[in-house]
PDB file of C-alpha atoms in Angstrom:
ATOM      1  CA  MET A1271     162.654  84.193  -7.896  1.00  0.00           C
ATOM      2  CA  THR A1272     162.160  86.991 -10.389  1.00  0.00           C
ATOM      3  CA  ILE A1273     165.658  88.517 -10.178  1.00  0.00           C
ATOM      4  CA  THR A1274     168.853  86.844 -11.364  1.00  0.00           C
ATOM      5  CA  LEU A1275     172.085  88.667 -10.502  1.00  0.00           C
ATOM      6  CA  VAL A1276     174.994  88.370 -12.934  1.00  0.00           C
ATOM      7  CA  ASP A1277     178.640  89.427 -13.041  1.00  0.00           C
ATOM      8  CA  PRO A1278     179.706  89.210 -16.707  1.00  0.00           C
ATOM      9  CA  ASP A1279     183.195  87.770 -17.232  1.00  0.00           C
ATOM     10  CA  ASN A1280     184.502  90.874 -19.001  1.00  0.00           C
ATOM     11  CA  LEU A1281     183.433  93.364 -16.322  1.00  0.00           C
ATOM     12  CA  PRO A1282     185.174  93.897 -12.990  1.00  0.00           C
ATOM     13  CA  ALA A1283     183.725  92.006 -10.047  1.00  0.00           C
ATOM     14  CA  VAL A1284     182.632  94.265  -7.195  1.00  0.00           C
ATOM     15  CA  ASP A1285     182.298  92.877  -3.675  1.00  0.00           C
ATOM     16  CA  LEU A1286     179.345  95.090  -2.735  1.00  0.00           C
ATOM     17  CA  TYR A1287     177.002  94.353  -5.668  1.00  0.00           C
ATOM     18  CA  ARG A1288     176.541  92.558  -9.012  1.00  0.00           C
ATOM     19  CA  GLN A1289     176.893  94.319 -12.354  1.00  0.00           C
ATOM     20  CA  VAL A1290     173.602  93.145 -13.910  1.00  0.00           C
ATOM     21  CA  SER A1291     170.168  92.001 -12.814  1.00  0.00           C
ATOM     22  CA  VAL A1292     167.732  90.169 -15.050  1.00  0.00           C
ATOM     23  CA  ALA A1293     164.105  90.623 -14.022  1.00  0.00           C
ATOM     24  CA  THR A1294     161.349  88.267 -15.141  1.00  0.00           C
ATOM     25  CA  GLY A1295     158.490  89.309 -12.843  1.00  0.00           C
ATOM     26  CA  SER A1296     155.242  90.979 -13.783  1.00  0.00           C
ATOM     27  CA  ARG A1297     154.896  93.817 -11.219  1.00  0.00           C
ATOM     28  CA  LEU A1298     157.305  96.724 -10.736  1.00  0.00           C
ATOM     29  CA  ILE A1299     157.750  98.359  -7.346  1.00  0.00           C
ATOM     30  CA  PHE A1300     159.422 101.763  -7.117  1.00  0.00           C
ATOM     31  CA  VAL A1301     160.538 102.765  -3.623  1.00  0.00           C
ATOM     32  CA  ALA A1302     161.181 106.454  -3.038  1.00  0.00           C
ATOM     33  CA  GLY A1303     164.561 107.454  -1.714  1.00  0.00           C
ATOM     34  CA  GLN A1304     164.851 106.403   1.911  1.00  0.00           C
ATOM     35  CA  VAL A1305     166.876 108.480   4.344  1.00  0.00           C
ATOM     36  CA  ALA A1306     168.014 107.959   7.929  1.00  0.00           C
ATOM     37  CA  VAL A1307     164.735 108.941   9.546  1.00  0.00           C
ATOM     38  CA  ASP A1308     162.887 106.567  11.864  1.00  0.00           C
ATOM     39  CA  ALA A1309     159.120 105.970  12.037  1.00  0.00           C
ATOM     40  CA  GLU A1310     158.737 108.851  14.511  1.00  0.00           C
ATOM     41  CA  GLY A1311     160.433 111.283  12.119  1.00  0.00           C
ATOM     42  CA  ASN A1312     163.723 111.484  14.029  1.00  0.00           C
ATOM     43  CA  THR A1313     167.015 111.587  12.150  1.00  0.00           C
ATOM     44  CA  VAL A1314     169.091 108.529  13.066  1.00  0.00           C
ATOM     45  CA  GLY A1315     172.879 108.667  13.326  1.00  0.00           C
ATOM     46  CA  VAL A1316     173.484 112.395  12.956  1.00  0.00           C
ATOM     47  CA  GLY A1317     177.080 112.691  11.734  1.00  0.00           C
ATOM     48  CA  ASP A1318     177.476 108.889  11.501  1.00  0.00           C
ATOM     49  CA  PHE A1319     177.548 107.809   7.852  1.00  0.00           C
ATOM     50  CA  THR A1320     177.479 104.068   8.657  1.00  0.00           C
ATOM     51  CA  ALA A1321     174.471 104.393  10.981  1.00  0.00           C
ATOM     52  CA  GLN A1322     172.622 106.396   8.352  1.00  0.00           C
ATOM     53  CA  VAL A1323     173.269 103.791   5.644  1.00  0.00           C
ATOM     54  CA  GLU A1324     171.989 101.129   8.047  1.00  0.00           C
ATOM     55  CA  GLN A1325     168.775 103.097   8.699  1.00  0.00           C
ATOM     56  CA  CYS A1326     168.229 103.702   4.967  1.00  0.00           C
ATOM     57  CA  TYR A1327     168.386  99.955   4.322  1.00  0.00           C
ATOM     58  CA  LEU A1328     166.102  99.203   7.272  1.00  0.00           C
ATOM     59  CA  ASN A1329     163.608 101.713   5.857  1.00  0.00           C
ATOM     60  CA  LEU A1330     163.914 100.133   2.400  1.00  0.00           C
ATOM     61  CA  HIS A1331     163.152  96.752   3.947  1.00  0.00           C
ATOM     62  CA  THR A1332     159.990  98.181   5.547  1.00  0.00           C
ATOM     63  CA  ALA A1333     158.873  99.825   2.293  1.00  0.00           C
ATOM     64  CA  LEU A1334     159.522  96.703   0.224  1.00  0.00           C
ATOM     65  CA  ALA A1335     157.650  94.497   2.709  1.00  0.00           C
ATOM     66  CA  ALA A1336     154.647  96.838   2.541  1.00  0.00           C
ATOM     67  CA  ALA A1337     154.545  96.188  -1.209  1.00  0.00           C
ATOM     68  CA  GLY A1338     154.935  92.417  -0.833  1.00  0.00           C
ATOM     69  CA  ALA A1339     158.615  92.389  -1.798  1.00  0.00           C
ATOM     70  CA  SER A1340     162.027  91.860  -0.227  1.00  0.00           C
ATOM     71  CA  PHE A1341     165.637  92.671  -1.068  1.00  0.00           C
ATOM     72  CA  ASP A1342     165.677  89.448  -3.131  1.00  0.00           C
ATOM     73  CA  ASP A1343     163.266  91.195  -5.515  1.00  0.00           C
ATOM     74  CA  VAL A1344     165.344  94.361  -5.938  1.00  0.00           C
ATOM     75  CA  ALA A1345     166.544  94.835  -9.501  1.00  0.00           C
ATOM     76  CA  LYS A1346     168.340  98.176  -8.992  1.00  0.00           C
ATOM     77  CA  LEU A1347     169.480 100.460  -6.182  1.00  0.00           C
ATOM     78  CA  THR A1348     170.431 104.103  -6.541  1.00  0.00           C
ATOM     79  CA  VAL A1349     172.366 105.842  -3.782  1.00  0.00           C
ATOM     80  CA  TYR A1350     172.645 109.615  -3.416  1.00  0.00           C
ATOM     81  CA  ILE A1351     175.493 110.929  -1.271  1.00  0.00           C
ATOM     82  CA  PRO A1352     176.411 114.568  -0.703  1.00  0.00           C
ATOM     83  CA  ASP A1353     180.142 115.253  -0.841  1.00  0.00           C
ATOM     84  CA  TRP A1354     180.990 111.634  -1.730  1.00  0.00           C
ATOM     85  CA  ASN A1355     184.480 110.511  -0.846  1.00  0.00           C
ATOM     86  CA  PRO A1356     185.647 107.064  -2.060  1.00  0.00           C
ATOM     87  CA  GLU A1357     187.189 106.477   1.370  1.00  0.00           C
ATOM     88  CA  ASN A1358     183.604 106.197   2.671  1.00  0.00           C
ATOM     89  CA  MET A1359     183.016 102.975   0.688  1.00  0.00           C
ATOM     90  CA  PRO A1360     184.003 100.679   3.607  1.00  0.00           C
ATOM     91  CA  LEU A1361     181.653 102.645   5.880  1.00  0.00           C
ATOM     92  CA  PHE A1362     178.880 102.260   3.297  1.00  0.00           C
ATOM     93  CA  ALA A1363     179.475  98.500   3.095  1.00  0.00           C
ATOM     94  CA  GLU A1364     179.501  98.278   6.899  1.00  0.00           C
ATOM     95  CA  GLY A1365     176.111 100.020   7.087  1.00  0.00           C
ATOM     96  CA  ILE A1366     174.625  97.553   4.609  1.00  0.00           C
ATOM     97  CA  THR A1367     176.095  94.623   6.529  1.00  0.00           C
ATOM     98  CA  ARG A1368     174.740  95.925   9.845  1.00  0.00           C
ATOM     99  CA  ALA A1369     171.244  96.304   8.380  1.00  0.00           C
ATOM    100  CA  ALA A1370     171.376  92.824   6.848  1.00  0.00           C
ATOM    101  CA  THR A1371     172.499  91.340  10.169  1.00  0.00           C
ATOM    102  CA  ARG A1372     169.635  93.043  12.024  1.00  0.00           C
ATOM    103  CA  LEU A1373     167.184  91.755   9.396  1.00  0.00           C
ATOM    104  CA  GLY A1374     168.652  88.235   9.370  1.00  0.00           C
ATOM    105  CA  ILE A1375     169.336  88.303   5.623  1.00  0.00           C
ATOM    106  CA  GLU A1376     172.306  88.271   3.276  1.00  0.00           C
ATOM    107  CA  PRO A1377     173.454  91.771   2.303  1.00  0.00           C
ATOM    108  CA  PRO A1378     171.586  92.912  -0.829  1.00  0.00           C
ATOM    109  CA  ALA A1379     173.677  92.522  -3.980  1.00  0.00           C
ATOM    110  CA  ALA A1380     171.496  94.185  -6.637  1.00  0.00           C
ATOM    111  CA  PRO A1381     173.226  96.485  -9.125  1.00  0.00           C
ATOM    112  CA  LEU A1382     173.933  99.783  -7.449  1.00  0.00           C
ATOM    113  CA  THR A1383     174.687 103.241  -8.796  1.00  0.00           C
ATOM    114  CA  GLY A1384     176.191 105.816  -6.462  1.00  0.00           C
ATOM    115  CA  ILE A1385     175.624 109.450  -7.313  1.00  0.00           C
ATOM    116  CA  GLY A1386     177.352 112.369  -5.628  1.00  0.00           C
ATOM    117  CA  VAL A1387     174.904 115.219  -5.067  1.00  0.00           C
ATOM    118  CA  THR A1388     175.127 118.731  -3.674  1.00  0.00           C
ATOM    119  CA  ALA A1389     172.600 118.187  -0.876  1.00  0.00           C
ATOM    120  CA  LEU A1390     169.713 116.062   0.363  1.00  0.00           C
ATOM    121  CA  ALA A1391     166.398 117.217   1.860  1.00  0.00           C
ATOM    122  CA  ALA A1392     167.914 118.166   5.242  1.00  0.00           C
ATOM    123  CA  PRO A1393     171.495 119.057   6.224  1.00  0.00           C
ATOM    124  CA  ASP A1394     171.810 116.185   8.758  1.00  0.00           C
ATOM    125  CA  LEU A1395     171.123 113.563   6.069  1.00  0.00           C
ATOM    126  CA  LEU A1396     174.284 111.928   4.728  1.00  0.00           C
ATOM    127  CA  VAL A1397     172.808 109.338   2.315  1.00  0.00           C
ATOM    128  CA  GLU A1398     169.592 108.432   0.485  1.00  0.00           C
ATOM    129  CA  VAL A1399     168.816 105.081  -1.159  1.00  0.00           C
ATOM    130  CA  GLU A1400     166.030 104.232  -3.610  1.00  0.00           C
ATOM    131  CA  ALA A1401     165.079 100.857  -5.034  1.00  0.00           C
ATOM    132  CA  THR A1402     163.287  99.292  -7.963  1.00  0.00           C
ATOM    133  CA  ALA A1403     161.945  95.782  -7.389  1.00  0.00           C
ATOM    134  CA  VAL A1404     160.188  93.231  -9.593  1.00  0.00           C
ATOM    135  CA  VAL A1405     157.818  90.555  -8.303  1.00  0.00           C
ATOM    136  CA  ASP A1406     155.373  88.067  -9.745  1.00  0.00           C
ATOM    137  CA  ASP A1407     151.704  88.669  -9.000  1.00  0.00           C
TER     138      ASP A1407
END
């Protein structure tokens, strides 16, 4: 495996992700921000934050697989959320868990940065997630 996830002793442990990833692979994969749009171009889960997080992670899985990678290879996730409210964190975690369950994997634990933004590409979109992965050739 090219990614080792670490929680340093002197940093707070976070249930949803690890604080640090150490990448030793030779090929970088950058996945554009994925939103809650299915393969037919339909917005999934209009008004449902959890459903949209789930679809973002399902789309990330598809994009990573197309590049020969998986969530195990993800070194960093960045999440963009309009009008972020910390009370949405359990809903965010639930969306990740639902996606992982559907995919038959453990929930991804790569370092994650959440960024509150003014808007996304369309008003019905509630979240966008991008990933950087590292794999060996």
